[in-house]
XYZ file of C-alpha atoms in Angstrom:
381
model
C -6.631 -2.776 -2.129
C -9.180 -0.034 -3.352
C -7.471 2.172 -5.970
C -8.165 5.529 -7.690
C -6.519 6.163 -10.722
C -6.399 8.529 -13.941
C -4.450 11.394 -12.507
C -1.621 13.294 -14.105
C 1.525 13.362 -11.972
C 1.325 17.289 -12.584
C -2.228 17.443 -10.664
C 0.692 17.251 -7.341
C 3.787 18.451 -8.451
C 6.329 17.234 -5.429
C 9.383 19.471 -4.824
C 12.850 18.763 -5.450
C 14.934 21.783 -4.696
C 13.713 23.042 -1.487
C 14.435 26.150 -0.457
C 14.882 27.401 3.296
C 14.174 30.824 5.115
C 14.281 31.846 9.024
C 10.855 33.698 7.982
C 7.070 31.968 7.977
C 4.433 33.692 5.882
C 1.661 32.124 7.777
C -0.191 32.005 11.190
C 1.384 31.624 14.631
C -0.758 28.079 15.226
C 0.294 26.880 11.953
C 1.099 23.092 12.368
C 4.608 21.846 11.090
C 6.287 18.923 10.689
C 10.108 19.162 11.977
C 13.278 17.666 11.825
C 15.718 18.048 14.370
C 19.286 17.414 12.694
C 23.021 18.553 13.908
C 23.045 20.883 11.140
C 19.978 22.888 12.684
C 16.119 22.351 13.142
C 14.067 22.514 9.504
C 10.364 22.817 9.608
C 8.394 21.780 6.849
C 4.926 23.522 6.978
C 1.383 21.918 6.778
C 0.397 24.363 4.271
C 3.095 24.044 1.641
C 2.818 20.015 2.363
C -1.149 19.993 1.374
C -0.095 21.228 -1.824
C 2.536 19.349 -2.709
C 2.704 16.196 -1.026
C 6.451 15.313 -1.282
C 9.748 17.083 -0.601
C 12.886 15.523 -1.417
C 15.529 16.955 0.959
C 19.222 16.182 2.101
C 19.574 16.860 6.094
C 23.011 16.238 7.234
C 23.826 14.349 4.477
C 21.487 11.914 4.846
C 18.587 11.641 1.773
C 15.234 12.617 3.157
C 11.618 12.161 2.037
C 8.683 14.623 4.072
C 5.419 13.412 2.977
C 2.062 14.657 3.685
C -1.679 12.875 2.292
C -4.202 15.323 3.247
C -7.077 12.710 2.613
C -5.778 10.849 5.412
C -3.863 13.567 7.655
C -0.641 11.363 7.169
C 2.458 13.260 7.805
C 5.913 11.084 7.534
C 9.251 11.744 6.876
C 11.514 8.703 5.589
C 15.135 8.083 4.771
C 15.113 7.875 0.788
C 17.560 4.970 0.439
C 17.226 1.543 -0.241
C 20.017 -0.731 -0.180
C 22.468 2.564 -0.849
C 20.164 3.608 -3.670
C 18.652 7.345 -3.272
C 15.141 7.608 -4.783
C 13.812 10.380 -5.735
C 9.887 10.641 -5.208
C 6.976 12.438 -7.502
C 3.140 11.576 -7.152
C 2.209 8.059 -8.448
C -0.972 9.214 -10.286
C -3.023 7.090 -7.688
C -4.448 6.980 -4.724
C -5.001 3.542 -2.744
C -7.230 3.702 0.207
C -7.521 7.003 0.525
C -3.666 7.623 0.798
C -1.322 8.885 -2.078
C 0.270 6.682 -3.853
C 4.181 7.796 -4.421
C 6.361 6.836 -7.358
C 10.110 7.066 -7.095
C 11.720 8.041 -10.546
C 14.658 5.997 -10.315
C 12.741 2.701 -10.954
C 9.092 3.272 -11.153
C 8.185 1.441 -8.536
C 5.210 2.732 -6.449
C 4.582 3.354 -2.431
C 1.982 4.032 -0.309
C 2.531 7.330 1.699
C 1.383 6.448 5.095
C 3.239 3.268 5.297
C 6.524 3.520 3.544
C 5.703 0.084 1.937
C 6.594 -0.625 -1.816
C 3.257 -2.415 -3.348
C 3.859 -2.390 -7.059
C 7.200 -2.494 -9.257
C 10.815 -3.472 -8.848
C 11.127 -3.046 -5.421
C 7.845 -4.355 -4.515
C 7.930 -5.458 -0.803
C 10.457 -3.269 0.234
C 9.757 -0.508 2.810
C 11.225 2.623 3.297
C 13.007 3.399 6.618
C 10.846 5.939 9.309
C 13.048 9.316 9.849
C 12.725 10.915 12.873
C 10.488 13.808 12.994
C 7.633 15.457 14.992
C 4.578 17.753 14.731
C 4.639 21.187 16.328
C 2.884 24.799 15.255
C 5.098 27.817 13.971
C 4.802 29.258 17.210
C 6.433 26.614 19.136
C 8.953 25.894 16.903
C 10.214 29.428 16.588
C 10.394 29.573 20.435
C 12.347 26.798 20.710
C 14.512 26.927 17.535
C 15.193 30.720 16.842
C 17.227 29.892 14.242
C 15.679 27.163 12.486
C 14.938 27.140 8.903
C 11.168 26.453 7.196
C 10.307 25.496 4.008
C 9.364 28.363 1.559
C 6.526 27.944 -1.423
C 7.827 27.125 -4.993
C 6.907 29.912 -7.451
C 4.490 28.384 -9.079
C 1.280 29.139 -10.330
C -1.669 27.388 -8.606
C -1.534 23.515 -9.368
C -4.731 21.723 -10.357
C -4.946 20.481 -6.568
C -5.293 23.574 -5.018
C -7.843 24.367 -7.573
C -9.413 21.440 -6.908
C -9.255 22.008 -3.152
C -10.416 25.371 -3.171
C -13.442 24.476 -5.438
C -14.405 21.150 -3.554
C -14.347 23.949 -0.052
C -16.434 26.664 -1.603
C -19.165 24.122 -3.326
C -19.257 21.920 0.037
C -20.143 25.349 1.625
C -22.854 26.034 -0.746
C -26.322 24.502 -0.381
C -26.572 23.884 -4.323
C -22.787 23.331 -4.562
C -23.133 20.459 -2.069
C -25.942 18.872 -4.549
C -23.824 19.594 -7.479
C -20.773 17.470 -5.464
C -23.262 15.172 -4.284
C -24.204 14.132 -8.157
C -20.526 14.167 -9.366
C -19.297 11.613 -6.948
C -22.861 9.984 -7.374
C -22.044 9.703 -10.986
C -18.394 8.033 -10.549
C -19.836 5.596 -7.984
C -22.715 4.774 -10.705
C -20.331 4.261 -13.585
C -18.093 2.043 -11.025
C -20.986 -0.067 -10.065
C -22.090 -0.319 -13.791
C -19.032 -2.434 -14.338
C -19.593 -4.510 -11.501
C -23.407 -4.124 -10.410
C -22.778 -5.928 -6.924
C -20.248 -4.247 -5.345
C -18.209 -2.112 -8.392
C -14.650 -2.703 -9.104
C -11.435 -2.327 -6.911
C -10.041 0.187 -9.133
C -11.894 3.482 -10.161
C -10.345 5.642 -12.764
C -11.185 9.503 -11.595
C -10.049 11.103 -15.583
C -13.805 11.762 -16.199
C -14.095 13.507 -12.812
C -10.841 15.783 -13.532
C -12.389 16.863 -17.222
C -15.314 18.139 -14.898
C -13.378 20.056 -12.874
C -12.669 22.872 -14.849
C -16.279 23.508 -15.360
C -16.742 22.836 -11.590
C -14.223 25.685 -10.943
C -16.197 28.057 -13.311
C -19.470 27.003 -11.536
C -18.124 27.808 -8.112
C -17.270 31.428 -9.263
C -20.295 31.911 -10.853
C -22.543 30.536 -7.373
C -20.115 32.731 -5.369
C -19.437 35.404 -7.643
C -15.706 34.975 -6.539
C -12.429 35.449 -8.606
C -10.425 32.286 -8.422
C -7.484 33.467 -9.510
C -6.446 34.452 -6.167
C -6.485 30.578 -4.546
C -3.084 30.117 -3.192
C -1.803 28.779 -0.052
C -4.644 29.277 1.983
C -6.478 27.290 4.517
C -9.230 26.581 2.201
C -6.910 24.032 0.565
C -7.332 22.046 3.309
C -10.256 22.569 4.761
C -12.334 19.913 2.640
C -10.203 16.940 3.796
C -10.314 18.097 7.572
C -14.216 17.701 8.042
C -15.394 14.981 9.991
C -18.318 14.112 7.065
C -15.593 13.593 4.844
C -13.749 10.727 3.863
C -11.219 11.252 1.358
C -13.101 11.605 -1.698
C -16.256 11.797 0.077
C -16.500 7.996 0.935
C -15.921 7.025 -2.919
C -13.992 4.147 -1.005
C -14.416 2.574 2.339
C -13.690 5.394 5.246
C -16.962 5.600 6.972
C -18.427 2.382 6.267
C -15.455 0.509 7.659
C -14.421 2.821 10.575
C -18.472 2.446 11.541
C -18.227 -1.313 11.765
C -14.742 -1.687 13.745
C -13.624 2.165 14.930
C -13.371 2.569 18.452
C -16.256 4.475 19.958
C -14.191 6.977 22.150
C -12.228 8.000 18.786
C -13.702 10.489 16.062
C -12.388 9.132 12.780
C -10.200 12.183 12.273
C -8.827 11.890 15.256
C -4.564 12.458 15.118
C -2.855 9.771 16.183
C 0.373 9.450 16.960
C 2.231 6.006 15.205
C 5.063 3.878 16.845
C 6.258 1.165 14.750
C 9.272 -0.767 16.215
C 10.092 -4.089 14.360
C 6.909 -5.510 13.478
C 4.677 -3.924 16.059
C 2.820 -0.437 15.180
C 0.774 1.218 17.607
C -1.440 3.951 17.211
C -1.861 6.715 20.039
C -4.534 8.620 20.339
C -4.566 12.077 22.062
C -7.633 12.026 23.645
C -6.474 8.133 25.224
C -3.109 9.990 26.317
C -5.121 13.014 27.946
C -7.170 10.823 30.041
C -3.830 8.712 31.239
C -2.781 12.168 32.729
C -0.629 13.106 29.025
C 1.547 10.242 29.713
C 1.618 6.359 28.705
C 4.275 4.345 29.347
C 4.596 0.958 27.296
C 6.568 -1.565 25.279
C 6.394 -1.451 21.484
C 8.143 -4.430 19.594
C 10.329 -5.077 22.892
C 11.323 -1.587 23.743
C 9.922 0.131 26.589
C 8.643 4.156 25.691
C 6.924 6.816 26.921
C 4.531 8.935 25.349
C 3.857 12.620 26.298
C 0.844 15.001 25.726
C 1.525 18.744 25.764
C -0.540 21.169 24.923
C 0.658 21.335 21.332
C 2.218 17.850 20.618
C 2.180 14.519 21.271
C 5.678 12.698 21.269
C 7.293 9.535 21.994
C 10.820 8.719 23.492
C 12.467 5.597 24.650
C 12.089 5.228 28.126
C 15.332 4.252 30.201
C 13.412 2.644 32.889
C 12.087 5.949 34.579
C 8.569 6.423 36.388
C 7.367 9.799 34.664
C 4.494 11.779 36.571
C 2.276 15.114 35.782
C 3.629 18.426 37.281
C 1.940 21.616 37.288
C 2.854 22.631 33.901
C 1.816 20.798 31.365
C 4.888 20.885 29.364
C 6.956 19.342 31.903
C 7.177 15.774 33.153
C 8.919 14.408 36.830
C 11.089 11.530 36.777
C 14.490 10.266 38.421
C 14.923 13.593 40.579
C 14.650 15.894 37.177
C 11.671 17.448 35.374
C 11.444 16.762 31.752
C 10.192 18.627 28.818
C 7.512 16.327 26.585
C 8.446 17.917 23.493
C 12.031 17.924 23.435
C 13.122 14.833 25.765
C 15.630 17.539 27.596
C 15.472 17.362 31.453
C 16.786 20.228 33.805
C 20.112 18.776 34.598
C 21.413 18.057 30.864
C 20.277 14.345 29.545
C 18.029 13.769 26.721
C 15.752 11.064 26.021
C 16.244 9.054 22.784
C 13.602 10.367 20.462
C 11.232 7.203 18.890
C 10.792 7.139 14.834
C 6.867 8.253 14.617
C 4.222 9.293 12.356
C 1.236 11.001 12.062
C -2.169 10.399 10.815
C -6.072 10.677 10.877
C -7.761 7.464 13.191
C -9.513 5.862 10.269
C -6.557 6.030 8.459
C -4.273 4.102 10.994
C -7.113 1.398 11.150
C -6.818 1.074 7.276
C -3.364 0.187 7.934
C -2.643 -1.798 11.372
C -6.312 -2.755 12.200
C -8.910 -1.742 14.968
C -6.868 -3.368 17.433
C -3.586 -1.539 17.284
C -4.446 1.431 19.149
C -3.113 1.835 22.729
C -4.498 0.168 24.871
C -3.930 -2.581 22.588
C -6.068 -5.466 22.701
C -4.313 -9.172 23.996
């Protein structure tokens, strides 16, 4: 298991006391992770999750962890309880296979964010249970839930992570800056290989790079003659990880090499994948394949019949009561059992509602890392 360590917990400060309002500071097309509850719908903007990565919340008396890793585009909600104990999560100071490592404050155990698996510590071998959530845009959320609330920005100064993300993006967009970034990561790879000339080591300490970070911030300002004090909740804090040519820490570990060897040819490495895990079976639904099937896929996962809908803005999975769904002229609606069904909410025009399946979101290459190359729908026999 490939590990990058050497970060401080403060590098990515989690949110322990989330505040919510009905107003949102971002754009109409911004993505949000949404949890529908009896107490009302709550939305967690990707712009905020990208910076703080973890929100410890309580929804309808259920302790919930909303988590996000920008390296692999993984957005997941979990129940924070293990055997009746409520856990509080923070950044664990490590990255495993280009995925954030979370640490619970109660036992000090370490957890892989994308899978919810405890990989080290007192609770090793246990898994967090998925909590139902979905991804949508602010425009769609506000239209469907006008009284719904949205997570607000903590009143804090720009974090070191924000400075890193903004600086990295700026350097990548400048010819000289790109050379600086390549040189910095080449130095880290060379130091790793020096410890093991054949293959390097599985664990890399990135602390020397962090010591160079402040100098790189100053370098970006010098190259672009910009004032860096304005770095905030901007899109540039996400852009570097969304680039198709970057895998986590610019291919420091795995990523493109593994994808080129085993990845499906019809899916790009950073295609968004809706992950469905039922019992011991995990299937990843990539949007291009759902669209090829007229926006509807009916299949079985872990012995459960499910239907996956692709609308203009969302992918959603529900338990299928045995209906044969068909597309309509409206891309948001699907027809079955003499009714029309909303692909985002699972509600029909005659008052019925499909049961939502707990899902996760991640990039295709990260889903493959966690579940293997044959876990994409349609799966291989």
